[in-house]
PDB file of C-alpha atoms in Angstrom:
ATOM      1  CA  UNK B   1     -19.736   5.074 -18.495  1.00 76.00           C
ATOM      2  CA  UNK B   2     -19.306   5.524 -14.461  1.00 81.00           C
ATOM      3  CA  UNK B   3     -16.335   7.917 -13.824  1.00 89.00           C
ATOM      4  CA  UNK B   4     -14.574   9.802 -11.308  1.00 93.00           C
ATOM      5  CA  UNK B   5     -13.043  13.527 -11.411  1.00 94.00           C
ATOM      6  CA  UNK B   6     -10.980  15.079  -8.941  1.00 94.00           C
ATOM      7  CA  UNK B   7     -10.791  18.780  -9.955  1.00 86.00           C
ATOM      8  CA  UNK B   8      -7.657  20.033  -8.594  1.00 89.00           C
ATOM      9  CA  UNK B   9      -4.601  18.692 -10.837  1.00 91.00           C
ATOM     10  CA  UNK B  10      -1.911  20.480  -8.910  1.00 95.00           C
ATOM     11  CA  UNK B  11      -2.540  22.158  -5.067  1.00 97.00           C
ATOM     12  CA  UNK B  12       0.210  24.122  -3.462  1.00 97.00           C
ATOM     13  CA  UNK B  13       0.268  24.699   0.462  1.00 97.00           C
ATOM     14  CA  UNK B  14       2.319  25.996   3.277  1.00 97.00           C
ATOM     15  CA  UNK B  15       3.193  23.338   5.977  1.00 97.00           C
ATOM     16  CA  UNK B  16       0.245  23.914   9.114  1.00 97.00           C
ATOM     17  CA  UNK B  17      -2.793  24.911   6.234  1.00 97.00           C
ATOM     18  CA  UNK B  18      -5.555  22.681   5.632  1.00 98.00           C
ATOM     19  CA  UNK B  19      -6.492  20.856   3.322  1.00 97.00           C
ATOM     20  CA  UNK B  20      -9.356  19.833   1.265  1.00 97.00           C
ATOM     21  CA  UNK B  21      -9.173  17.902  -1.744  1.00 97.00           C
ATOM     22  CA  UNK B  22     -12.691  17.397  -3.811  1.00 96.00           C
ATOM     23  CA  UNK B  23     -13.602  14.065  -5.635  1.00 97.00           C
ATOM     24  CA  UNK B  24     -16.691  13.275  -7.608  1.00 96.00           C
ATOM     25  CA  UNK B  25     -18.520  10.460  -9.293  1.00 94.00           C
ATOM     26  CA  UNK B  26     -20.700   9.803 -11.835  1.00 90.00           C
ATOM     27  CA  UNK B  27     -24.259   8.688 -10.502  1.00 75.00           C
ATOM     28  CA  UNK B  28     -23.794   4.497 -10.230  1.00 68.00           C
ATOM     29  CA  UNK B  29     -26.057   3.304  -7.065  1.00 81.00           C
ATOM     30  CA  UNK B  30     -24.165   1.608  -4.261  1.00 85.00           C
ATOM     31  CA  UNK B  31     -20.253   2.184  -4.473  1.00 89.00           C
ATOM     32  CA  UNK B  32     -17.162   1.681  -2.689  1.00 92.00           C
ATOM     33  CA  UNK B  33     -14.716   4.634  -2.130  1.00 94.00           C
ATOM     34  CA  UNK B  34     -11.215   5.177  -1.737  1.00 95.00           C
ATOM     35  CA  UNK B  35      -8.204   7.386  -0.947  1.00 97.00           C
ATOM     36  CA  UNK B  36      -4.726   6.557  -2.196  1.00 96.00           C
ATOM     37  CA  UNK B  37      -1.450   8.199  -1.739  1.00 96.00           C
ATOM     38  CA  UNK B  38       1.272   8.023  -3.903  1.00 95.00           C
ATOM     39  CA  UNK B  39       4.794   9.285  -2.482  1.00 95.00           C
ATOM     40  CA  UNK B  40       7.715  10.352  -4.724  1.00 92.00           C
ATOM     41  CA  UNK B  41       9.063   7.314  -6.423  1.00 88.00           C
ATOM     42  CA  UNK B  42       6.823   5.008  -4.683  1.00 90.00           C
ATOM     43  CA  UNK B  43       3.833   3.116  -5.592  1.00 89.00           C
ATOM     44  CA  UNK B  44      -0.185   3.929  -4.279  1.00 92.00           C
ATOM     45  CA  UNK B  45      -0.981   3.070  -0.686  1.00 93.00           C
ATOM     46  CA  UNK B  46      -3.976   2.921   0.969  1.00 93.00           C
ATOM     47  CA  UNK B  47      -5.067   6.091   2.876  1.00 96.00           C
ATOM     48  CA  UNK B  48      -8.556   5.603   4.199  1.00 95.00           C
ATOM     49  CA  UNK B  49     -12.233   3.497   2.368  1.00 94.00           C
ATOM     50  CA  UNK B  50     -15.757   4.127   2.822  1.00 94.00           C
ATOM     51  CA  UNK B  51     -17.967   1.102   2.788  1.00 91.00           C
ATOM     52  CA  UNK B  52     -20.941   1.907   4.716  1.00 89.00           C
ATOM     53  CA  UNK B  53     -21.680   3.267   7.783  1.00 92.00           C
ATOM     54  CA  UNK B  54     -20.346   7.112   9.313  1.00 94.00           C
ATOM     55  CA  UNK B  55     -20.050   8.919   6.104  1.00 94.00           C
ATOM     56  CA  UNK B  56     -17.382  11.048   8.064  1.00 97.00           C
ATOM     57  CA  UNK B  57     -14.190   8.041   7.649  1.00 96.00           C
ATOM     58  CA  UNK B  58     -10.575   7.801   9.727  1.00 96.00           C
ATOM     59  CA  UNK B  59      -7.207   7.095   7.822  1.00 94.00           C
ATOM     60  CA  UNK B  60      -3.548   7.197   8.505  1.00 93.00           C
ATOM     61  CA  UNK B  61      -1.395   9.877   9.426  1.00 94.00           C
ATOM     62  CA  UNK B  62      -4.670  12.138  10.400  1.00 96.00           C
ATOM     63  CA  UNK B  63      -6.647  12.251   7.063  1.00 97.00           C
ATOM     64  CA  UNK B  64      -9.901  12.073   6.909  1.00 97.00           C
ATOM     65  CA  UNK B  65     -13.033  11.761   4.147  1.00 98.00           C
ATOM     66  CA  UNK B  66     -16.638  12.432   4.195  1.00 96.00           C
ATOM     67  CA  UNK B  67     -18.811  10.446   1.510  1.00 95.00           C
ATOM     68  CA  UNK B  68     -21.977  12.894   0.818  1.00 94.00           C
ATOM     69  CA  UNK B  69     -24.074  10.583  -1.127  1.00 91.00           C
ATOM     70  CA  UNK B  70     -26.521  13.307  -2.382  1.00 92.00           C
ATOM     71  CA  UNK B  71     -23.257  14.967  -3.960  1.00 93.00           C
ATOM     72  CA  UNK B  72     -22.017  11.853  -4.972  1.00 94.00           C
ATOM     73  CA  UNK B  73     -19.179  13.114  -3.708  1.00 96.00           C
ATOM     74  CA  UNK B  74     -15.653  11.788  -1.401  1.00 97.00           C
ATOM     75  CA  UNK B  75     -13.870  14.618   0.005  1.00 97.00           C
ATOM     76  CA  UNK B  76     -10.460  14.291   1.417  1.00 98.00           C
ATOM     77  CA  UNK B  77      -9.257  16.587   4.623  1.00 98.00           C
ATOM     78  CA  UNK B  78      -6.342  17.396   6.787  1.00 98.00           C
ATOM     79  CA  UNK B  79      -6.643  19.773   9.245  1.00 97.00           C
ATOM     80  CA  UNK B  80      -3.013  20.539   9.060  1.00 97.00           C
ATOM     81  CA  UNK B  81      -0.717  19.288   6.612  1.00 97.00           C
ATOM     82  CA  UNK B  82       2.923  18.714   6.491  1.00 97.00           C
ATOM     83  CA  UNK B  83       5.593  18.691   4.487  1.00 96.00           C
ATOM     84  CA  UNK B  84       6.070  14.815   4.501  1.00 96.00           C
ATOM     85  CA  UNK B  85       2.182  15.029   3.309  1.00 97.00           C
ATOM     86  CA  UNK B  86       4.027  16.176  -0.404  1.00 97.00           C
ATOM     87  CA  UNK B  87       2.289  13.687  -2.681  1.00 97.00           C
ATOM     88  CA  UNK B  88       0.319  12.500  -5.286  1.00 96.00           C
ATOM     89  CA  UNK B  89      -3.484  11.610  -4.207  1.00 97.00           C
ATOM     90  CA  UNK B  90      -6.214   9.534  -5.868  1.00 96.00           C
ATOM     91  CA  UNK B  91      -9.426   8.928  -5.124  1.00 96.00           C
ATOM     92  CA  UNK B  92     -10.974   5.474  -6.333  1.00 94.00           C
ATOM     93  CA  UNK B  93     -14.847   4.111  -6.782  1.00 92.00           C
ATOM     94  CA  UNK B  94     -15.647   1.043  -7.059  1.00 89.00           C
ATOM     95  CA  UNK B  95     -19.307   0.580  -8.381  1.00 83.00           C
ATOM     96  CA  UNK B  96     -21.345  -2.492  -7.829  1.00 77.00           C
ATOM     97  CA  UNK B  97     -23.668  -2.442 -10.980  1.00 71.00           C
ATOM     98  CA  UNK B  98     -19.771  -2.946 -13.055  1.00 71.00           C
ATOM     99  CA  UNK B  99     -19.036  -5.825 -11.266  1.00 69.00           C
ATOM    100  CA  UNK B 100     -17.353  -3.874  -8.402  1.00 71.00           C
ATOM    101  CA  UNK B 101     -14.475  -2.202 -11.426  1.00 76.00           C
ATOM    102  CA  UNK B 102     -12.142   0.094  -9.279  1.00 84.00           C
ATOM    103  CA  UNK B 103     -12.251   3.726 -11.233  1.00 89.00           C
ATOM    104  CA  UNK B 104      -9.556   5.972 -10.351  1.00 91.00           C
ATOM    105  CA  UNK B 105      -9.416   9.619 -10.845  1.00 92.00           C
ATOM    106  CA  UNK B 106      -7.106  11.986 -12.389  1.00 92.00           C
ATOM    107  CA  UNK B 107      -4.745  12.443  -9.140  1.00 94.00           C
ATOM    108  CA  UNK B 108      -4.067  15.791  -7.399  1.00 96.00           C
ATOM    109  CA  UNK B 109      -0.565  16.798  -7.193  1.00 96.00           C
ATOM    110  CA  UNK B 110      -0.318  18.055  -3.146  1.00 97.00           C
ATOM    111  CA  UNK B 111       2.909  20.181  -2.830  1.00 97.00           C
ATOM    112  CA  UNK B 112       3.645  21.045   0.526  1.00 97.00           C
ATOM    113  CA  UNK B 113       6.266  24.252   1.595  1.00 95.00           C
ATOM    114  CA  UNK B 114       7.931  23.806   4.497  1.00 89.00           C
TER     115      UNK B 114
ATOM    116  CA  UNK O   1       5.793 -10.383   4.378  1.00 82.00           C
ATOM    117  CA  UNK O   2       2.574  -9.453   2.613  1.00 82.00           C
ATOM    118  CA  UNK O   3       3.867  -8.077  -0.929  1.00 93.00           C
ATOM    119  CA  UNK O   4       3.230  -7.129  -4.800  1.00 96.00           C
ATOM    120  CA  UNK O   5       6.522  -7.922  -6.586  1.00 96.00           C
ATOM    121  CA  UNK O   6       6.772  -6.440  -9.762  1.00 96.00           C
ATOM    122  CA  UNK O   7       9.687  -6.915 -11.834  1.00 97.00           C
ATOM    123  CA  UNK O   8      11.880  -5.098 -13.498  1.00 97.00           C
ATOM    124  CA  UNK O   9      11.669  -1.639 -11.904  1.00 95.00           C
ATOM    125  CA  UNK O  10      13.100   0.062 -14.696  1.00 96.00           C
ATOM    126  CA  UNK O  11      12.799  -1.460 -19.005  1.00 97.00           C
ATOM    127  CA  UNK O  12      14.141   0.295 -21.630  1.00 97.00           C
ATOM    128  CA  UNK O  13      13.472  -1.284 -25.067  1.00 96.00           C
ATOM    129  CA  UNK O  14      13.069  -0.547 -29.061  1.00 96.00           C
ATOM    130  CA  UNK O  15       9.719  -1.113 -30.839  1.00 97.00           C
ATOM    131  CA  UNK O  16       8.793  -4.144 -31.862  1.00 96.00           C
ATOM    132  CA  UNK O  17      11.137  -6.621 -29.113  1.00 97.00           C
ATOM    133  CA  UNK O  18       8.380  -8.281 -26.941  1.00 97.00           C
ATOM    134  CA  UNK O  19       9.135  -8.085 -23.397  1.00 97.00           C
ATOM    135  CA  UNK O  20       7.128  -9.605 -20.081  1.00 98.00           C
ATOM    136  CA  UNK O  21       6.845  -7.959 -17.307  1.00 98.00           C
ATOM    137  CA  UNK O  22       6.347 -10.404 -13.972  1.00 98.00           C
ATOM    138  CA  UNK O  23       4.051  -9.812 -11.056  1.00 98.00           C
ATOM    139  CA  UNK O  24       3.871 -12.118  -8.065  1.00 98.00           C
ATOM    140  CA  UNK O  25       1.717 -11.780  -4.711  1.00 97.00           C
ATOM    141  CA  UNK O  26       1.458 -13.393  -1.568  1.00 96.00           C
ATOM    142  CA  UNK O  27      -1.638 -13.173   0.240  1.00 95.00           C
ATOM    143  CA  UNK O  28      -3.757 -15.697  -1.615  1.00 94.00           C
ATOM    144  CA  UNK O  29      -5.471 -13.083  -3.146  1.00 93.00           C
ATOM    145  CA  UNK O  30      -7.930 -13.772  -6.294  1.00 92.00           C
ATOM    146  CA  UNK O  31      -8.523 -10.402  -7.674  1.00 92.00           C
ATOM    147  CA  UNK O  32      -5.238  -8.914  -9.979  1.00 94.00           C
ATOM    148  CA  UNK O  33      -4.937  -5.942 -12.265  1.00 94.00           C
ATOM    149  CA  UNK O  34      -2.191  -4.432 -14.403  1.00 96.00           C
ATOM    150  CA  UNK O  35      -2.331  -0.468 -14.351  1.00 95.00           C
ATOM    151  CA  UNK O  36      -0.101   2.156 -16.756  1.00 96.00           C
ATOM    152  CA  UNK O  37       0.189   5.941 -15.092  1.00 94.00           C
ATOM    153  CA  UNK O  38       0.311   8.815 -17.507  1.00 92.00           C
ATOM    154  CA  UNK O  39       0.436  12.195 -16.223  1.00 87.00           C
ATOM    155  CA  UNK O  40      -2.500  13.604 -16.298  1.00 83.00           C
ATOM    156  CA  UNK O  41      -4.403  10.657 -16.811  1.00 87.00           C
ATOM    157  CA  UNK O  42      -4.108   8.974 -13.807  1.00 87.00           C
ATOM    158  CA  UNK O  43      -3.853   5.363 -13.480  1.00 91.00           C
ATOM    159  CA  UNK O  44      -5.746   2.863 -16.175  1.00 92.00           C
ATOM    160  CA  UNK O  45      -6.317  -0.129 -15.962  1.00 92.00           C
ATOM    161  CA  UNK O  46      -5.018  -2.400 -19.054  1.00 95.00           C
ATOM    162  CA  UNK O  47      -6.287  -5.869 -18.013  1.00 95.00           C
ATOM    163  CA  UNK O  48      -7.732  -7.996 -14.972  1.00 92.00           C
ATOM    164  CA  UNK O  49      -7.837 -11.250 -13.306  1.00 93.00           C
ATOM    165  CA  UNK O  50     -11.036 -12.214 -10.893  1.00 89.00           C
ATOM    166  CA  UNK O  51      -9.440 -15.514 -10.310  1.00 90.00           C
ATOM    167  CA  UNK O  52      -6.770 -18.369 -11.694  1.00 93.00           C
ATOM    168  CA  UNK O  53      -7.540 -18.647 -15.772  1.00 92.00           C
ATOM    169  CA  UNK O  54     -10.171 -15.343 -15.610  1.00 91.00           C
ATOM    170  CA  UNK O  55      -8.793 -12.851 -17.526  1.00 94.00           C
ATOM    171  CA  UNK O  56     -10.609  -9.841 -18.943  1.00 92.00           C
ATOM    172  CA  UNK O  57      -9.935  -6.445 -20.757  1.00 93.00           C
ATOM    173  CA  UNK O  58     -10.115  -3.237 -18.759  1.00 91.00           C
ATOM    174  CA  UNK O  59      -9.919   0.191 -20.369  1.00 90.00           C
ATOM    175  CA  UNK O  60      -6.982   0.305 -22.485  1.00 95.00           C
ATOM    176  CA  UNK O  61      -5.868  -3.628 -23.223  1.00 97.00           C
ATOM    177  CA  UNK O  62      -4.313  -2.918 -26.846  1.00 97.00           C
ATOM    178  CA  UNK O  63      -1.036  -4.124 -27.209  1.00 97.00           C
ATOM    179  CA  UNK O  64      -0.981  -6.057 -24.298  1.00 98.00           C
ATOM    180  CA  UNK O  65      -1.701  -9.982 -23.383  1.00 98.00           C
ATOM    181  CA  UNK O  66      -2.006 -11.298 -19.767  1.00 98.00           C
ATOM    182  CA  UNK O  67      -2.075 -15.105 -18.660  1.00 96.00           C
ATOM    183  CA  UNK O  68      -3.290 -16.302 -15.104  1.00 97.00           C
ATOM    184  CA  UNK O  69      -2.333 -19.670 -14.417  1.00 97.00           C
ATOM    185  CA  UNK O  70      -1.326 -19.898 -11.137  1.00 96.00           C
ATOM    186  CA  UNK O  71      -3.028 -17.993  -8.256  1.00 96.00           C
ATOM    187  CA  UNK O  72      -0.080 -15.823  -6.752  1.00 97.00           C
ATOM    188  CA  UNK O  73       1.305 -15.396 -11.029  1.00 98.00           C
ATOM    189  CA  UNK O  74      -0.182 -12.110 -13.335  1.00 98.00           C
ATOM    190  CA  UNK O  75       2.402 -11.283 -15.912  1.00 98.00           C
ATOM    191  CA  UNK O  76       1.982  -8.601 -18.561  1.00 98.00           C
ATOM    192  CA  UNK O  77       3.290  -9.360 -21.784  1.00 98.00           C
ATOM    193  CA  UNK O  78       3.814  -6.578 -24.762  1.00 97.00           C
ATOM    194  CA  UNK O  79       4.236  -8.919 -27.687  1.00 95.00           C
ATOM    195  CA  UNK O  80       5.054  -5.807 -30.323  1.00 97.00           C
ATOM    196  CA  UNK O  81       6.132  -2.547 -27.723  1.00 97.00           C
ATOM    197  CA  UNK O  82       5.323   0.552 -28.957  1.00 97.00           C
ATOM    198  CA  UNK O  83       6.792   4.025 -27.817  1.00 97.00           C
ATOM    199  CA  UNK O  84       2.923   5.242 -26.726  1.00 96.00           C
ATOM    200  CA  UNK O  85       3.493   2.044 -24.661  1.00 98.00           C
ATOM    201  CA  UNK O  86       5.975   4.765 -22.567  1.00 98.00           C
ATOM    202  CA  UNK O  87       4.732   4.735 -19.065  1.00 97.00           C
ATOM    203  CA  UNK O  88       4.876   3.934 -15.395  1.00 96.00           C
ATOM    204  CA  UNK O  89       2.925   0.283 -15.137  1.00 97.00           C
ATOM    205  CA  UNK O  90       1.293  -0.905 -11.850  1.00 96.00           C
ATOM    206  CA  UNK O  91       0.318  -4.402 -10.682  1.00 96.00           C
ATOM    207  CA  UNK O  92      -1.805  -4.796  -8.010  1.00 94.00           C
ATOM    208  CA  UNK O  93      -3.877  -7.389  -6.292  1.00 94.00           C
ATOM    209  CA  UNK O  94      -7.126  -7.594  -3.616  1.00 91.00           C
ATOM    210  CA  UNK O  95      -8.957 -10.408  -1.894  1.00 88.00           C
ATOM    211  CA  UNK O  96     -11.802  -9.577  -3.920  1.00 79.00           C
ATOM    212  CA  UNK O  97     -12.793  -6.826  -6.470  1.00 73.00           C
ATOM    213  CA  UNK O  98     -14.384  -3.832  -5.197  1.00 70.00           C
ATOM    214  CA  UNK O  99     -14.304  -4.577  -1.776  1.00 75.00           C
ATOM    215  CA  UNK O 100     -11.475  -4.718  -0.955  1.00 83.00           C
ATOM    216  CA  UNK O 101      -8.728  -2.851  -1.024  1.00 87.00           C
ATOM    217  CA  UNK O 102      -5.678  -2.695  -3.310  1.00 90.00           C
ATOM    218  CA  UNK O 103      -2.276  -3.938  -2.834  1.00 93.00           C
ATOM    219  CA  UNK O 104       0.111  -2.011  -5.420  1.00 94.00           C
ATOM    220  CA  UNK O 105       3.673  -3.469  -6.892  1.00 95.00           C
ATOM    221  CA  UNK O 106       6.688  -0.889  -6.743  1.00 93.00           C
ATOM    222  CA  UNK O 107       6.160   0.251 -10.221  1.00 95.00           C
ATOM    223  CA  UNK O 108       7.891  -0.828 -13.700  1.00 97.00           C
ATOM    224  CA  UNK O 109       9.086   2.210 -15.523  1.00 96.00           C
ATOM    225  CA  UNK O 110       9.052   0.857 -19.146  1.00 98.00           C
ATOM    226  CA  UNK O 111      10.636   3.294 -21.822  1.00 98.00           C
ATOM    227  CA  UNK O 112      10.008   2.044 -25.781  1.00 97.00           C
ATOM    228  CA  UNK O 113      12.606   3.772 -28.027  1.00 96.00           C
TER     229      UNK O 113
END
């Protein structure tokens, strides 16, 4: 079965440090890819998707993601984070040979000191 | 204003008293999925909806039922609750699956004493 790991559970940072949060997938052809964020209390937003294109992919509030396909892998990056950055994150692939079926990972906890 | 309305926010029950939780968009959208987050696990999906009266299983769909019959309509229905039905339950919705992206609800915290 196609699945998707995020290997740090629980990252702790001081405001201004960067950040790099890993995300792999299980080997599954052409896929879609996805960053969410989930603040305190609130529900998942989108942060940034890869569908084709510049591997090297834009979201909100300066985040950014680089799909390596020969890694089969989505990294998320922040040059310098912030304390309002304190959140849960999930990365998400959708794979086309399951119908397009949205896979989240585990989450990593992002704790940010001011 | 283009929304996921989930409702209640909060459910506390006992075993066994079947309960329906509601989920309502607005965007026309034909892809919806119910979701429970367990630390740890991240977020699974229980059941999903390609279109009006296409319903089908996702990863962990025991214990719960799901009707579509109306485009904008996904509720989640626990016939018998259960307390390892405990958790933090997500609906969300896309124009299509895979593609696009996700629109989440607020969250339904269901507790099952």
């Amino acid at each position: 079965a196609q699945s998707v790991s995020q290997h740090n559970h629980h990252v702790i940072l001081s405001e201004a440090a960067s950040l790099e949060l890993g995300c792999n997938y299980s080997y599954g052809g052409t896929v879609n890819l996805f960053w969410y964020v989930q603040y305190p209390g609130q529900h998942l937003q989108l942060l940034l998707k890869y569908f084709s294109g510049d591997p090297l992919v834009k979201g909100i509030k300066g985040f950014e993601a680089e799909f390596i396909k020969s890694k089969f892998s989505f990294n998320l990056r922040k040059p310098s984070v912030q304390w309002s950055d304190t959140a849960e994150y999930f990365c998400a692939v959708s794979f086309y040979n399951q119908g397009g079926k949205l896979i989240f990972g585990q989450g990593t906890e992002l704790s940010v000191k001011p | 204003e283009a929304q996921v309305t989930q409702n209640p926010r909060y459910l506390i029950t006992v075993t066994g008293k079947k309960l329906t939780v509601t989920c309502s968009q607005n965007m026309n959208h034909e892809y919806m999925s119910w979701y429970r987050q367990d630390p740890g696990l991240g977020l699974r999906q229980i059941y999903y909806s390609m279109n009006v009266e296409v319903t089908d299983k996702g990863d962990v769909p025991e214990g719960y039922k799901v009707s579509r019959k109306e485009k904008r309509n996904f509720p989640l229905i626990l016939e018998s609750p259960s307390p390892n039905q405990t958790s933090l339950y997500f609906c969300a919705s896309s124009l299509r699956t895979g593609k696009s992206p996700l629109h989440f609800g607020n969250g339904t915290r269901l507790t099952v004493t």
